[in-house]
């Protein structure tokens, strides 16, 4: 499920049920479910006005943690709807009912026309970059 508010994704959740033994207890039952949720922020204490998503970027896996495999090409083909109105800045993720929340930070570099040229994705363990050419 993806929840939009004023053109931006504010929540996403996935529930995965498989016929296999997901939790590794040797029993295939209703405990073999996995779910996650994400809450997305478009402002921070330092960035108080949302940044327009002028390039119409929507990185499902990187930002919403929605693993779509080859479906990414359907998005770029315009088949999965519109991108968010603004560029996400922080994602708060909860996995499989855990009490703790993992935060991921998105730092954008914009060119003189306000198109994103770089995205730095950082969490408590890792950091990586995506670059964009317009």
PDB file of C-alpha atoms in Angstrom:
ATOM      1  CA  UNK A   1       0.000   0.000   0.000  1.00  0.00           C
ATOM      2  CA  UNK A   2       1.218   3.479  -0.836  1.00  0.00           C
ATOM      3  CA  UNK A   3      -0.463   6.511   0.754  1.00  0.00           C
ATOM      4  CA  UNK A   4      -0.225   9.897  -0.958  1.00  0.00           C
ATOM      5  CA  UNK A   5      -0.919  13.326   0.544  1.00  0.00           C
ATOM      6  CA  UNK A   6      -0.846  16.472  -1.595  1.00  0.00           C
ATOM      7  CA  UNK A   7       1.100  14.682  -4.332  1.00  0.00           C
ATOM      8  CA  UNK A   8       3.721  13.111  -2.046  1.00  0.00           C
ATOM      9  CA  UNK A   9       4.070   9.559  -0.743  1.00  0.00           C
ATOM     10  CA  UNK A  10       3.820   9.813   3.040  1.00  0.00           C
ATOM     11  CA  UNK A  11       3.508   6.113   3.909  1.00  0.00           C
ATOM     12  CA  UNK A  12       4.209   2.790   2.269  1.00  0.00           C
ATOM     13  CA  UNK A  13       3.722  -0.718   3.598  1.00  0.00           C
ATOM     14  CA  UNK A  14       4.204  -4.228   2.305  1.00  0.00           C
ATOM     15  CA  UNK A  15       3.022  -7.549   3.681  1.00  0.00           C
ATOM     16  CA  UNK A  16       4.639 -10.633   2.228  1.00  0.00           C
ATOM     17  CA  UNK A  17       3.190 -14.095   2.727  1.00  0.00           C
ATOM     18  CA  UNK A  18       4.954 -17.046   1.141  1.00  0.00           C
ATOM     19  CA  UNK A  19       4.437 -20.759   0.940  1.00  0.00           C
ATOM     20  CA  UNK A  20       7.932 -21.313   2.343  1.00  0.00           C
ATOM     21  CA  UNK A  21       9.348 -21.193   5.859  1.00  0.00           C
ATOM     22  CA  UNK A  22      10.147 -17.464   6.070  1.00  0.00           C
ATOM     23  CA  UNK A  23      10.928 -17.338   9.771  1.00  0.00           C
ATOM     24  CA  UNK A  24      13.064 -20.496   9.754  1.00  0.00           C
ATOM     25  CA  UNK A  25      11.184 -22.342  12.499  1.00  0.00           C
ATOM     26  CA  UNK A  26      10.703 -25.468  10.368  1.00  0.00           C
ATOM     27  CA  UNK A  27       6.915 -25.000  10.255  1.00  0.00           C
ATOM     28  CA  UNK A  28       4.973 -23.458   7.395  1.00  0.00           C
ATOM     29  CA  UNK A  29       2.176 -21.525   9.100  1.00  0.00           C
ATOM     30  CA  UNK A  30       0.670 -18.066   9.571  1.00  0.00           C
ATOM     31  CA  UNK A  31       3.886 -16.947  11.280  1.00  0.00           C
ATOM     32  CA  UNK A  32       5.578 -17.077   7.880  1.00  0.00           C
ATOM     33  CA  UNK A  33       4.772 -13.475   7.079  1.00  0.00           C
ATOM     34  CA  UNK A  34       7.060 -10.497   6.677  1.00  0.00           C
ATOM     35  CA  UNK A  35       6.031  -6.883   6.610  1.00  0.00           C
ATOM     36  CA  UNK A  36       7.544  -3.450   6.649  1.00  0.00           C
ATOM     37  CA  UNK A  37       6.391   0.130   6.720  1.00  0.00           C
ATOM     38  CA  UNK A  38       7.948   3.415   5.676  1.00  0.00           C
ATOM     39  CA  UNK A  39       7.100   7.003   6.559  1.00  0.00           C
ATOM     40  CA  UNK A  40       8.629   9.680   4.344  1.00  0.00           C
ATOM     41  CA  UNK A  41       9.456  13.294   5.275  1.00  0.00           C
ATOM     42  CA  UNK A  42       9.876  16.082   2.726  1.00  0.00           C
ATOM     43  CA  UNK A  43      11.129  18.709   5.175  1.00  0.00           C
ATOM     44  CA  UNK A  44      13.622  18.657   8.035  1.00  0.00           C
ATOM     45  CA  UNK A  45      14.702  21.044  10.763  1.00  0.00           C
ATOM     46  CA  UNK A  46      17.270  22.453   8.304  1.00  0.00           C
ATOM     47  CA  UNK A  47      15.185  22.309   5.106  1.00  0.00           C
ATOM     48  CA  UNK A  48      11.822  23.802   5.981  1.00  0.00           C
ATOM     49  CA  UNK A  49      10.409  24.145   2.445  1.00  0.00           C
ATOM     50  CA  UNK A  50       9.941  20.993   0.330  1.00  0.00           C
ATOM     51  CA  UNK A  51      12.177  20.657  -2.740  1.00  0.00           C
ATOM     52  CA  UNK A  52      10.211  20.377  -5.989  1.00  0.00           C
ATOM     53  CA  UNK A  53      10.732  17.067  -7.802  1.00  0.00           C
ATOM     54  CA  UNK A  54      11.334  18.792 -11.113  1.00  0.00           C
ATOM     55  CA  UNK A  55      12.943  15.702 -12.667  1.00  0.00           C
ATOM     56  CA  UNK A  56       9.992  13.439 -11.697  1.00  0.00           C
ATOM     57  CA  UNK A  57      12.272  10.924  -9.943  1.00  0.00           C
ATOM     58  CA  UNK A  58      10.625   8.074  -8.055  1.00  0.00           C
ATOM     59  CA  UNK A  59      13.188   5.581  -6.780  1.00  0.00           C
ATOM     60  CA  UNK A  60      10.882   2.903  -5.363  1.00  0.00           C
ATOM     61  CA  UNK A  61      13.588   0.599  -4.009  1.00  0.00           C
ATOM     62  CA  UNK A  62      15.938   3.261  -2.672  1.00  0.00           C
ATOM     63  CA  UNK A  63      13.345   5.505  -1.035  1.00  0.00           C
ATOM     64  CA  UNK A  64      10.202   3.449  -0.401  1.00  0.00           C
ATOM     65  CA  UNK A  65      12.072   0.167   0.100  1.00  0.00           C
ATOM     66  CA  UNK A  66       9.687  -1.434  -2.374  1.00  0.00           C
ATOM     67  CA  UNK A  67      11.729  -4.095  -4.168  1.00  0.00           C
ATOM     68  CA  UNK A  68      10.253  -4.146  -7.653  1.00  0.00           C
ATOM     69  CA  UNK A  69      13.070  -5.896  -9.539  1.00  0.00           C
ATOM     70  CA  UNK A  70      12.438  -5.472 -13.263  1.00  0.00           C
ATOM     71  CA  UNK A  71       9.351  -3.309 -12.648  1.00  0.00           C
ATOM     72  CA  UNK A  72      11.661  -0.289 -12.496  1.00  0.00           C
ATOM     73  CA  UNK A  73      11.555  -0.242 -16.306  1.00  0.00           C
ATOM     74  CA  UNK A  74       7.763  -0.011 -16.219  1.00  0.00           C
ATOM     75  CA  UNK A  75       8.116   3.074 -14.041  1.00  0.00           C
ATOM     76  CA  UNK A  76      10.519   4.755 -16.437  1.00  0.00           C
ATOM     77  CA  UNK A  77       8.083   3.862 -19.216  1.00  0.00           C
ATOM     78  CA  UNK A  78       5.395   5.866 -17.399  1.00  0.00           C
ATOM     79  CA  UNK A  79       3.280   2.834 -16.509  1.00  0.00           C
ATOM     80  CA  UNK A  80       3.356   3.142 -12.698  1.00  0.00           C
ATOM     81  CA  UNK A  81       1.916   6.611 -12.230  1.00  0.00           C
ATOM     82  CA  UNK A  82       3.314   9.975 -11.295  1.00  0.00           C
ATOM     83  CA  UNK A  83       6.367  10.671  -9.189  1.00  0.00           C
ATOM     84  CA  UNK A  84       6.102  12.497  -5.890  1.00  0.00           C
ATOM     85  CA  UNK A  85       5.620  16.260  -6.052  1.00  0.00           C
ATOM     86  CA  UNK A  86       8.680  16.842  -3.850  1.00  0.00           C
ATOM     87  CA  UNK A  87      12.021  15.123  -3.271  1.00  0.00           C
ATOM     88  CA  UNK A  88      12.053  12.976  -0.124  1.00  0.00           C
ATOM     89  CA  UNK A  89      14.578  13.929   2.566  1.00  0.00           C
ATOM     90  CA  UNK A  90      14.161  11.309   5.313  1.00  0.00           C
ATOM     91  CA  UNK A  91      12.658   7.830   5.414  1.00  0.00           C
ATOM     92  CA  UNK A  92      11.669   6.090   8.655  1.00  0.00           C
ATOM     93  CA  UNK A  93      11.479   2.293   8.223  1.00  0.00           C
ATOM     94  CA  UNK A  94      10.082  -0.433  10.467  1.00  0.00           C
ATOM     95  CA  UNK A  95      10.744  -4.062   9.542  1.00  0.00           C
ATOM     96  CA  UNK A  96       8.720  -7.113  10.490  1.00  0.00           C
ATOM     97  CA  UNK A  97       7.006  -5.568  13.505  1.00  0.00           C
ATOM     98  CA  UNK A  98      10.223  -4.518  15.250  1.00  0.00           C
ATOM     99  CA  UNK A  99       9.953  -1.752  17.828  1.00  0.00           C
ATOM    100  CA  UNK A 100      12.969   0.108  16.455  1.00  0.00           C
ATOM    101  CA  UNK A 101      12.839   2.451  13.484  1.00  0.00           C
ATOM    102  CA  UNK A 102      15.704   2.750  10.998  1.00  0.00           C
ATOM    103  CA  UNK A 103      16.190   6.173   9.452  1.00  0.00           C
ATOM    104  CA  UNK A 104      17.584   6.816   6.001  1.00  0.00           C
ATOM    105  CA  UNK A 105      18.627  10.290   4.861  1.00  0.00           C
ATOM    106  CA  UNK A 106      18.444  11.571   1.279  1.00  0.00           C
ATOM    107  CA  UNK A 107      20.670  14.506   0.333  1.00  0.00           C
ATOM    108  CA  UNK A 108      20.044  16.042  -3.072  1.00  0.00           C
ATOM    109  CA  UNK A 109      22.325  18.185  -5.232  1.00  0.00           C
ATOM    110  CA  UNK A 110      20.483  20.328  -7.779  1.00  0.00           C
ATOM    111  CA  UNK A 111      21.783  22.002 -10.923  1.00  0.00           C
ATOM    112  CA  UNK A 112      21.103  25.638 -11.864  1.00  0.00           C
ATOM    113  CA  UNK A 113      17.723  24.617 -13.346  1.00  0.00           C
ATOM    114  CA  UNK A 114      16.704  22.854 -10.085  1.00  0.00           C
ATOM    115  CA  UNK A 115      17.017  19.348 -11.532  1.00  0.00           C
ATOM    116  CA  UNK A 116      18.659  16.759  -9.256  1.00  0.00           C
ATOM    117  CA  UNK A 117      22.159  15.778 -10.358  1.00  0.00           C
ATOM    118  CA  UNK A 118      23.093  13.649  -7.349  1.00  0.00           C
ATOM    119  CA  UNK A 119      21.406  11.786  -4.531  1.00  0.00           C
ATOM    120  CA  UNK A 120      23.355  10.632  -1.479  1.00  0.00           C
ATOM    121  CA  UNK A 121      21.540   7.922   0.476  1.00  0.00           C
ATOM    122  CA  UNK A 122      22.825   7.414   4.005  1.00  0.00           C
ATOM    123  CA  UNK A 123      21.784   5.294   6.959  1.00  0.00           C
ATOM    124  CA  UNK A 124      23.628   4.302  10.120  1.00  0.00           C
ATOM    125  CA  UNK A 125      25.640   1.621   8.286  1.00  0.00           C
ATOM    126  CA  UNK A 126      26.178   2.704   4.727  1.00  0.00           C
ATOM    127  CA  UNK A 127      26.232   5.523   2.205  1.00  0.00           C
ATOM    128  CA  UNK A 128      25.942   5.459  -1.570  1.00  0.00           C
ATOM    129  CA  UNK A 129      25.414   7.898  -4.416  1.00  0.00           C
ATOM    130  CA  UNK A 130      23.180   8.024  -7.470  1.00  0.00           C
ATOM    131  CA  UNK A 131      23.931  10.503 -10.248  1.00  0.00           C
ATOM    132  CA  UNK A 132      21.548  11.923 -12.832  1.00  0.00           C
ATOM    133  CA  UNK A 133      22.254  13.620 -16.150  1.00  0.00           C
ATOM    134  CA  UNK A 134      19.668  15.814 -17.848  1.00  0.00           C
TER     135      UNK A 134
END
